[in-house]
CSV table of C-alpha atoms in Angstrom, one decimal:
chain,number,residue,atom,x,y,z
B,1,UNK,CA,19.0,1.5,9.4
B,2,UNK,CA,19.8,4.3,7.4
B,3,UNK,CA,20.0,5.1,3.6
B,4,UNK,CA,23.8,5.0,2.2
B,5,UNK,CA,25.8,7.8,2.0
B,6,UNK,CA,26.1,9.3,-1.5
B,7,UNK,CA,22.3,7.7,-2.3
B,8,UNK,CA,19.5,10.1,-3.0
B,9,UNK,CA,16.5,9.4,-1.4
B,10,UNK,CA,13.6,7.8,-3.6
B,11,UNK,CA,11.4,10.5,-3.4
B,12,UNK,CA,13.7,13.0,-4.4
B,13,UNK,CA,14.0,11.5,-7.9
B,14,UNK,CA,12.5,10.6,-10.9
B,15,UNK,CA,12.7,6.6,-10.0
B,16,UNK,CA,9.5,6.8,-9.2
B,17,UNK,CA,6.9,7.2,-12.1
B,18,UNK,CA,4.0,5.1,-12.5
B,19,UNK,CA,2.4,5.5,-16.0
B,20,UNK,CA,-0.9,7.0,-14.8
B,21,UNK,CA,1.3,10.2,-13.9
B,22,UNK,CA,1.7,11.2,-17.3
B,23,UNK,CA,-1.9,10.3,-18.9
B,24,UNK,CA,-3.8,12.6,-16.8
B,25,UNK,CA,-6.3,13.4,-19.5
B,26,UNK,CA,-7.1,9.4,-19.3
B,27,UNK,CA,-7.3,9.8,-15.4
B,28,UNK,CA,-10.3,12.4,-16.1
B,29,UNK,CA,-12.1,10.6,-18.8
B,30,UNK,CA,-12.1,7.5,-16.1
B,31,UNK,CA,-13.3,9.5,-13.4
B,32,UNK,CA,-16.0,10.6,-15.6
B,33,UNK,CA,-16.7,7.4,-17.0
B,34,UNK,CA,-16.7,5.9,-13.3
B,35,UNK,CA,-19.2,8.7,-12.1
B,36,UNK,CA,-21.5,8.0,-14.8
B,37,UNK,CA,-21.3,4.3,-14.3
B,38,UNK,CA,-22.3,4.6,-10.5
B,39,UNK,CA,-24.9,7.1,-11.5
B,40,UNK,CA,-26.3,4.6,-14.0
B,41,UNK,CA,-26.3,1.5,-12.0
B,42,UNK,CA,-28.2,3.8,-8.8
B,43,UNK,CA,-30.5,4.7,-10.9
B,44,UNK,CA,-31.6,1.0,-12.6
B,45,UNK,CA,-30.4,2.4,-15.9
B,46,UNK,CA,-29.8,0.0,-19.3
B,47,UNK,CA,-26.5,-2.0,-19.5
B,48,UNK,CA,-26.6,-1.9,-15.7
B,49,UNK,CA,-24.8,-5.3,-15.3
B,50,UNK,CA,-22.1,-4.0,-17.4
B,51,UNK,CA,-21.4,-0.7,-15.8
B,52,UNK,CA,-21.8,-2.6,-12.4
B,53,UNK,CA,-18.6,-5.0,-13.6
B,54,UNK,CA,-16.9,-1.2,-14.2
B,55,UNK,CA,-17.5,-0.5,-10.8
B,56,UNK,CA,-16.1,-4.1,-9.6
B,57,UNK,CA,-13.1,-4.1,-11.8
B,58,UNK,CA,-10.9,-2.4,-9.1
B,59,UNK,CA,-11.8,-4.6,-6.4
B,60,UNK,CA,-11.2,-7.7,-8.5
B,61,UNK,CA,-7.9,-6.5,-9.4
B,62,UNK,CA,-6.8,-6.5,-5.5
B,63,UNK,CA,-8.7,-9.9,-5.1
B,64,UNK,CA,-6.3,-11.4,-7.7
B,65,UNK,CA,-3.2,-9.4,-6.9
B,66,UNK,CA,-3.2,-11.1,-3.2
B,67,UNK,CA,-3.5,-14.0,-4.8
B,68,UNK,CA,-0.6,-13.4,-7.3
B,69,UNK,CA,2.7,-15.1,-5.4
B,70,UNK,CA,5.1,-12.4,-6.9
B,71,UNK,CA,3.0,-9.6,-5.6
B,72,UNK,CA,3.1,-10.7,-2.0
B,73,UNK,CA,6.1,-8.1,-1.4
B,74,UNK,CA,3.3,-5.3,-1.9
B,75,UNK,CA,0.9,-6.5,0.8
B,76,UNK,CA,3.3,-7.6,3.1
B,77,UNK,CA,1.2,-11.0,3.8
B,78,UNK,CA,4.7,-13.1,4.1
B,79,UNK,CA,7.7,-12.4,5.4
B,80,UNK,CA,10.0,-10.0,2.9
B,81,UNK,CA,12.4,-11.1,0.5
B,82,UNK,CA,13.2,-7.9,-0.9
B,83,UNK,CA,17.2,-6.8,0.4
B,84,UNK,CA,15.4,-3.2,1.3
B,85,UNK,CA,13.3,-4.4,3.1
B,86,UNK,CA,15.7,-6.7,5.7
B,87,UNK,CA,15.1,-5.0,9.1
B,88,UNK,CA,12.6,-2.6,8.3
B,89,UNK,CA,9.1,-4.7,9.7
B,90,UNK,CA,11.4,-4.5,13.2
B,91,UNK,CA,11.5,-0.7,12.4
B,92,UNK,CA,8.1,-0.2,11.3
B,93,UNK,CA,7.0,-1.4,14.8
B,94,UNK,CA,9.3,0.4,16.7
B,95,UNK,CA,7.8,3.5,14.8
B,96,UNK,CA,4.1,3.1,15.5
B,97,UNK,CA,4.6,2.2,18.7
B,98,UNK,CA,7.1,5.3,19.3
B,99,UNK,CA,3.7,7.4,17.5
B,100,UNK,CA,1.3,5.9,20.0
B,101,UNK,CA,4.0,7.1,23.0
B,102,UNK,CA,4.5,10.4,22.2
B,103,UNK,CA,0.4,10.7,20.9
B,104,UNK,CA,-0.2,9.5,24.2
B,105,UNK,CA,2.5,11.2,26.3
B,106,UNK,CA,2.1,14.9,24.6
B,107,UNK,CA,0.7,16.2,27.6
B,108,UNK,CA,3.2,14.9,30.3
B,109,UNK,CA,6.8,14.9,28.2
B,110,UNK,CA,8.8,18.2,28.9
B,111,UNK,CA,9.8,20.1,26.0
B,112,UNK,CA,13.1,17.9,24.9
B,113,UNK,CA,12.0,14.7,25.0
B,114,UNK,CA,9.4,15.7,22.7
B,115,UNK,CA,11.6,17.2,20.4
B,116,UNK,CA,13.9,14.3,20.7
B,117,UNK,CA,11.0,11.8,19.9
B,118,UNK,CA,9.5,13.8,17.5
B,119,UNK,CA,12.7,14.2,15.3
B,120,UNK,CA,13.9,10.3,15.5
B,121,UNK,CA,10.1,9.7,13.9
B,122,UNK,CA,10.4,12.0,11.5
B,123,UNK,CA,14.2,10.6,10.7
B,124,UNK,CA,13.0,6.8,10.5
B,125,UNK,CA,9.9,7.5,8.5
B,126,UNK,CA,12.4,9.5,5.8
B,127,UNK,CA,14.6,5.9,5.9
B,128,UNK,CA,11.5,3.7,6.1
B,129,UNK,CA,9.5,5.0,2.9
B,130,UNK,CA,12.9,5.2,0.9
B,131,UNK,CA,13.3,1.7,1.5
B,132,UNK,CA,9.9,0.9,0.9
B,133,UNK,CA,9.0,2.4,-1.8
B,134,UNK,CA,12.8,1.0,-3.5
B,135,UNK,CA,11.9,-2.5,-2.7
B,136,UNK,CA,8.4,-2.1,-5.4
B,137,UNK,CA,8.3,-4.8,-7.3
B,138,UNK,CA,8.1,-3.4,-10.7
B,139,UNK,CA,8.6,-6.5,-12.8
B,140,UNK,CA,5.9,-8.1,-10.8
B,141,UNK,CA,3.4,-5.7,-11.3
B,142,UNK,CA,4.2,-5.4,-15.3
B,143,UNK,CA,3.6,-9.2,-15.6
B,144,UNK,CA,0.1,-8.7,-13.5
B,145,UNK,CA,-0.6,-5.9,-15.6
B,146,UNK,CA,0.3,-8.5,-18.9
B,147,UNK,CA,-2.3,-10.4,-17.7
B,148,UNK,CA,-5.9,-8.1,-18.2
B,149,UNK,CA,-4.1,-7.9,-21.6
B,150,UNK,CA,-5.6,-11.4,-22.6
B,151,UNK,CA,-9.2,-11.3,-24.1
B,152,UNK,CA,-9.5,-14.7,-22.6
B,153,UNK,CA,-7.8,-13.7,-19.3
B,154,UNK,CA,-11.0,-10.7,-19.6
B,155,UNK,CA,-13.5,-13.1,-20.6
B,156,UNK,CA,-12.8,-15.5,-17.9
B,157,UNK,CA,-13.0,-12.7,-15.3
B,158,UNK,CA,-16.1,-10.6,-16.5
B,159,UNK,CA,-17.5,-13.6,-18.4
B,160,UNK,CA,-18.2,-11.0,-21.0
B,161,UNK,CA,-19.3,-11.8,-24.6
B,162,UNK,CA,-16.6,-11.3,-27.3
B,163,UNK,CA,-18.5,-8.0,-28.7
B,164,UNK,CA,-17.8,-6.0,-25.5
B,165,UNK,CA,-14.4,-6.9,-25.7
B,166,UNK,CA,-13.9,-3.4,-27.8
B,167,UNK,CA,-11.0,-1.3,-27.7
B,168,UNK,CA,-12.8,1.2,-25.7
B,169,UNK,CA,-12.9,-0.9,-22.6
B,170,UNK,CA,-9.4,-2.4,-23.1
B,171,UNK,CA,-8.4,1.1,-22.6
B,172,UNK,CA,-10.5,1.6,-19.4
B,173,UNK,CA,-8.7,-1.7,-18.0
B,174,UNK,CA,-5.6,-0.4,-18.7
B,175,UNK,CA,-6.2,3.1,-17.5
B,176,UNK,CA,-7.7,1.5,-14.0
B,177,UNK,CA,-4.3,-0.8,-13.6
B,178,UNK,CA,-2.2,2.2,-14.0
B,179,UNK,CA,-4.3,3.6,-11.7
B,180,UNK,CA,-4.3,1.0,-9.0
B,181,UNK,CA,-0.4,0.7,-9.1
B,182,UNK,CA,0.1,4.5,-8.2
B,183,UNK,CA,-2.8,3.4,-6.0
B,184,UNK,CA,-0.4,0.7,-4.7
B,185,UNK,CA,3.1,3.0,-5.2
B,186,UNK,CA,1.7,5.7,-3.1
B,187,UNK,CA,0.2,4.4,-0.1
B,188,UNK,CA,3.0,3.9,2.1
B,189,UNK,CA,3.3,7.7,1.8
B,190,UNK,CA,0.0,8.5,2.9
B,191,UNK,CA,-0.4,5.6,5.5
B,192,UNK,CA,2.9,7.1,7.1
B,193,UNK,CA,1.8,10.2,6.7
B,194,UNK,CA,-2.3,9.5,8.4
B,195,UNK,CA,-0.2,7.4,11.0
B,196,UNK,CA,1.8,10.5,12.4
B,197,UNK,CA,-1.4,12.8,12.1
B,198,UNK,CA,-3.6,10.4,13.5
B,199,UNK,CA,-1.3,9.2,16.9
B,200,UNK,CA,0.2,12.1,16.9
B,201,UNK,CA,-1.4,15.1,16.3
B,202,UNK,CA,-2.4,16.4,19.5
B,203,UNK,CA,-2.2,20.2,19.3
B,204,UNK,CA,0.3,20.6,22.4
B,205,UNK,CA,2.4,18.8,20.3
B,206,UNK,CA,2.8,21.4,17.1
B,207,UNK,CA,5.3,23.7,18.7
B,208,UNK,CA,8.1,20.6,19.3
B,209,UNK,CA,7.3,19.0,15.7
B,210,UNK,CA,7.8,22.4,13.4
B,211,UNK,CA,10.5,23.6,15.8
B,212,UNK,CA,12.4,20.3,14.7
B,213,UNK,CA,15.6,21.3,13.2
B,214,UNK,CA,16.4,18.6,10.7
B,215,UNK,CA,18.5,18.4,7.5
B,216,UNK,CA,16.8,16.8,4.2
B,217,UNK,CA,14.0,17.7,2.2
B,218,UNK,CA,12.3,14.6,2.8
B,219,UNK,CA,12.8,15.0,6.3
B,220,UNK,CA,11.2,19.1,6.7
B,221,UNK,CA,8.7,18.1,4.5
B,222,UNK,CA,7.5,15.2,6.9
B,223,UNK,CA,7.8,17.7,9.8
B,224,UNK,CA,5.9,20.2,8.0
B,225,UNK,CA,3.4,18.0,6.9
B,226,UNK,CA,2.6,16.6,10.0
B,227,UNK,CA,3.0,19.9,11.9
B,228,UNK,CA,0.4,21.5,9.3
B,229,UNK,CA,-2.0,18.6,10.5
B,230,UNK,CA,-2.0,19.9,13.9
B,231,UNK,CA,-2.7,23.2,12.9
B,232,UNK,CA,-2.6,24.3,9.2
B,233,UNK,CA,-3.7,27.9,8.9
B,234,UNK,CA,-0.5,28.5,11.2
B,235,UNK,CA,1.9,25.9,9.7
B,236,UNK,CA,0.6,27.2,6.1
B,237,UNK,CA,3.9,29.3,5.3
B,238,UNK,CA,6.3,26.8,6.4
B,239,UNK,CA,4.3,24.3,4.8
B,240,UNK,CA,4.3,26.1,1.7
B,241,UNK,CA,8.0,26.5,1.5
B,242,UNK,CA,9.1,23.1,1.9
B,243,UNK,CA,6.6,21.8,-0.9
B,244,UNK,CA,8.5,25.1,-3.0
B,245,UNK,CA,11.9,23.2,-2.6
B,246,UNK,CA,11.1,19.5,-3.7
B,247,UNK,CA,12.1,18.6,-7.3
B,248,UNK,CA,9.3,18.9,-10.0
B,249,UNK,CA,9.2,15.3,-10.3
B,250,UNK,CA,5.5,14.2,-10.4
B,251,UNK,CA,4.8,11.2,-8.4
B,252,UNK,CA,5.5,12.9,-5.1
B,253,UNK,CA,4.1,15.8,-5.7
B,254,UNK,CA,0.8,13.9,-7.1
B,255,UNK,CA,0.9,11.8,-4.4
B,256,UNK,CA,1.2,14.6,-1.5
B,257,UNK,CA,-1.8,17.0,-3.4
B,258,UNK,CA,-4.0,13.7,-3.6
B,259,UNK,CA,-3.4,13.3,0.5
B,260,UNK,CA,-4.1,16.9,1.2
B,261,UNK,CA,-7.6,16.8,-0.8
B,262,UNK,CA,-8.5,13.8,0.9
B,263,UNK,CA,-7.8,15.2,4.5
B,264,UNK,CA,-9.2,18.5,3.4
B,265,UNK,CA,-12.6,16.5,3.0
B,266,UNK,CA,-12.3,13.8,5.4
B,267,UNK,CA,-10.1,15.0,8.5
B,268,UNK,CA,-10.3,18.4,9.4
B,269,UNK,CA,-13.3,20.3,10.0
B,270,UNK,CA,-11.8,24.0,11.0
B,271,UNK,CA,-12.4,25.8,7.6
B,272,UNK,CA,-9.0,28.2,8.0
B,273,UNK,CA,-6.9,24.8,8.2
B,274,UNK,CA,-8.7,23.1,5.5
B,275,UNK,CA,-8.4,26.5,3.0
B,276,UNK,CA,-5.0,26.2,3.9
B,277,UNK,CA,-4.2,22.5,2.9
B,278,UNK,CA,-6.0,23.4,0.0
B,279,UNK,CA,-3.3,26.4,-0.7
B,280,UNK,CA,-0.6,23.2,-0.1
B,281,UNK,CA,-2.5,21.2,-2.4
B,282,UNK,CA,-2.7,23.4,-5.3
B,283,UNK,CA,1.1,24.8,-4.7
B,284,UNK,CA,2.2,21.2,-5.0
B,285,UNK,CA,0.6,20.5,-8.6
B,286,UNK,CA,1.8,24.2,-10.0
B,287,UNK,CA,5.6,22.8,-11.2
B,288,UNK,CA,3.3,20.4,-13.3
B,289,UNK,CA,1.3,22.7,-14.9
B,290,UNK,CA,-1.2,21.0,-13.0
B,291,UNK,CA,-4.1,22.7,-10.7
B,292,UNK,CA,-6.9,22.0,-8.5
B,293,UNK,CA,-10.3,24.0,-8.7
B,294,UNK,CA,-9.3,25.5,-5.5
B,295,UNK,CA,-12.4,28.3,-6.2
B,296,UNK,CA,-15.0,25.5,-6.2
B,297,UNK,CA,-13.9,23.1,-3.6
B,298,UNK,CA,-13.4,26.5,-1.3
B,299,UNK,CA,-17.3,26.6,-1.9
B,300,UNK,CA,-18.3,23.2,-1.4
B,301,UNK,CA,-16.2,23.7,2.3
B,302,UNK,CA,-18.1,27.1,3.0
B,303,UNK,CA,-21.6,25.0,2.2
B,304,UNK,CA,-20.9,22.3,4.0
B,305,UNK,CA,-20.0,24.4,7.1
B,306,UNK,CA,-22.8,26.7,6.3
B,307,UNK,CA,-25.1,23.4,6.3
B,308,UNK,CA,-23.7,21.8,9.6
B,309,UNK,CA,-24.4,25.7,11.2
B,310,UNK,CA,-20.9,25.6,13.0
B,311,UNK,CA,-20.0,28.8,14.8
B,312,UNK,CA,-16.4,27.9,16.0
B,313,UNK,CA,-14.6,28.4,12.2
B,314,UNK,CA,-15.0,31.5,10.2
């Protein structure tokens, strides 16, 4: 398995471009309008019945995308028809399983079998998310999107009355499906990415991973990332250099600043490696004129750690 000579990988072009990555303004009015929603229904405000349906609509759409037959591909609930994706649910087993080994065997392998094991993961899960994300059914997903397009599609779903069918919420229902298709775009990248981190990303390990010598962007990145989970205040130049080198193409870099926020809040406690994901985060949005408010989310860290009264991270 390998991708063809002369063929640039996925991730390195523009292929890739759900609509939500150029309406970003509509992404923050939704998170708004979201927040407000849940604040609303918490708190037994009016219209809570409607602003509850708000807060359903994403898990309906996954309810009736499993249940769309030309979106199967996506969930990978049958067996894949997709010509990228011949071989690769062989491969995708022979990667987590080769995770779990060298997670498991960090403290026992010498120095080159790490290096060796380490550097064939990195190499298939470079081949592995090309393919993947290539194989995207993008047809399919237009025609699912086609669908919440209907009023009666709508009413059928929300049983809502014909007044509330007003442009204002056709726009949220689009601006949610564009959300849940990056949603759906993106997550082999960050499930490939929490995989490595998560079954391996013992500490004894970092040394082999960022002293993998590897051609390919997509390929140092991987290392870097995964070598940054392991110890990001030490990884954080490395780190930063091999997000400085990827195209300014915005899904991936969207995509990889989304996944460092998230871990930044919900796997690492150390504050030094979490500041410095944040640093990765916010260097990966600044080719898009894009930020972070790195000054505020720095604060909500130092309060958290101040409230938790750990004494190990200063």
């Amino acid at each position: 398995m390998k991708i063809l000579d002369g063929e640039s990988h996925i991730l390195l072009t523009n292929e890739l471009r759900p609509p939500l990555v150029d309406k970003q303004a509509r992404v923050q009015a939704l998170q708004n309008r979201l927040e407000k929603a849940f604040e609303d229904v918490s708190n037994n405000r009016s219209q809570g019945d409607e602003k509850q349906a708000l807060l359903d609509l994403a898990s309906r759409f996954e309810e009736e995308a499993r249940a769309d037959s030309d979106m199967v591909v996506i969930f990978g609930d049958e067996d894949p028809v997709h010509p990228e994706l011949e071989g690769c649910s062989d491969a995708i087993h022979v990667w987590a399983i080769g995770a779990i080994l060298l997670g498991s065997g960090s403290e026992r392998l010498t120095r080159d079998p790490k290096r060796r094991l380490a550097k064939s993961l990195v190499q298939l899960t470079s081949i592995l998310l090309h393919r993947i994300l290539k194989s995207f059914p993008k047809v399919s997903f237009e025609k699912f999107k086609a669908r919440f397009s209907n009023d009666e599609e709508l009413k059928k779903i929300f049983g809502t009355a014909d007044s509330k069918l007003t442009g204002d919420f056709r726009e949220y229902v689009d601006v949610l499906l564009d959300a849940y298709e990056f949603s759906l775009l993106s997550s082999p990248v960050r499930m490939m990415f929490d995989n490595l981190s998560n079954s391996a990303g013992q500490p004894v390990l970092r040394t082999s991973v960022s002293n993998i010598e590897i051609e390919g962007q997509v390929e140092n990145l991987i290392a870097r990332v995964w070598s940054a989970e392991m110890d990001a205040s030490k990884e954080r130049s490395s780190l930063l250099e091999a997000i400085s080198k990827l195209p300014p193409f915005p899904f991936l870099r969207i995509t990889l600043s989304s996944y460092f926020i998230v871990r930044v809040f919900w796997s690492h406690w150390d504050r030094r490696n979490r500041f410095a994901l944040l640093d990765a985060a916010e260097e990966t949005l600044r080719p898009l004129s894009q930020g972070i408010d790195k000054g505020r989310l720095k604060r909500m860290i130092a309060k958290e750690v101040d409230e938790s009264g750990s004494a190990s991270i200063d």
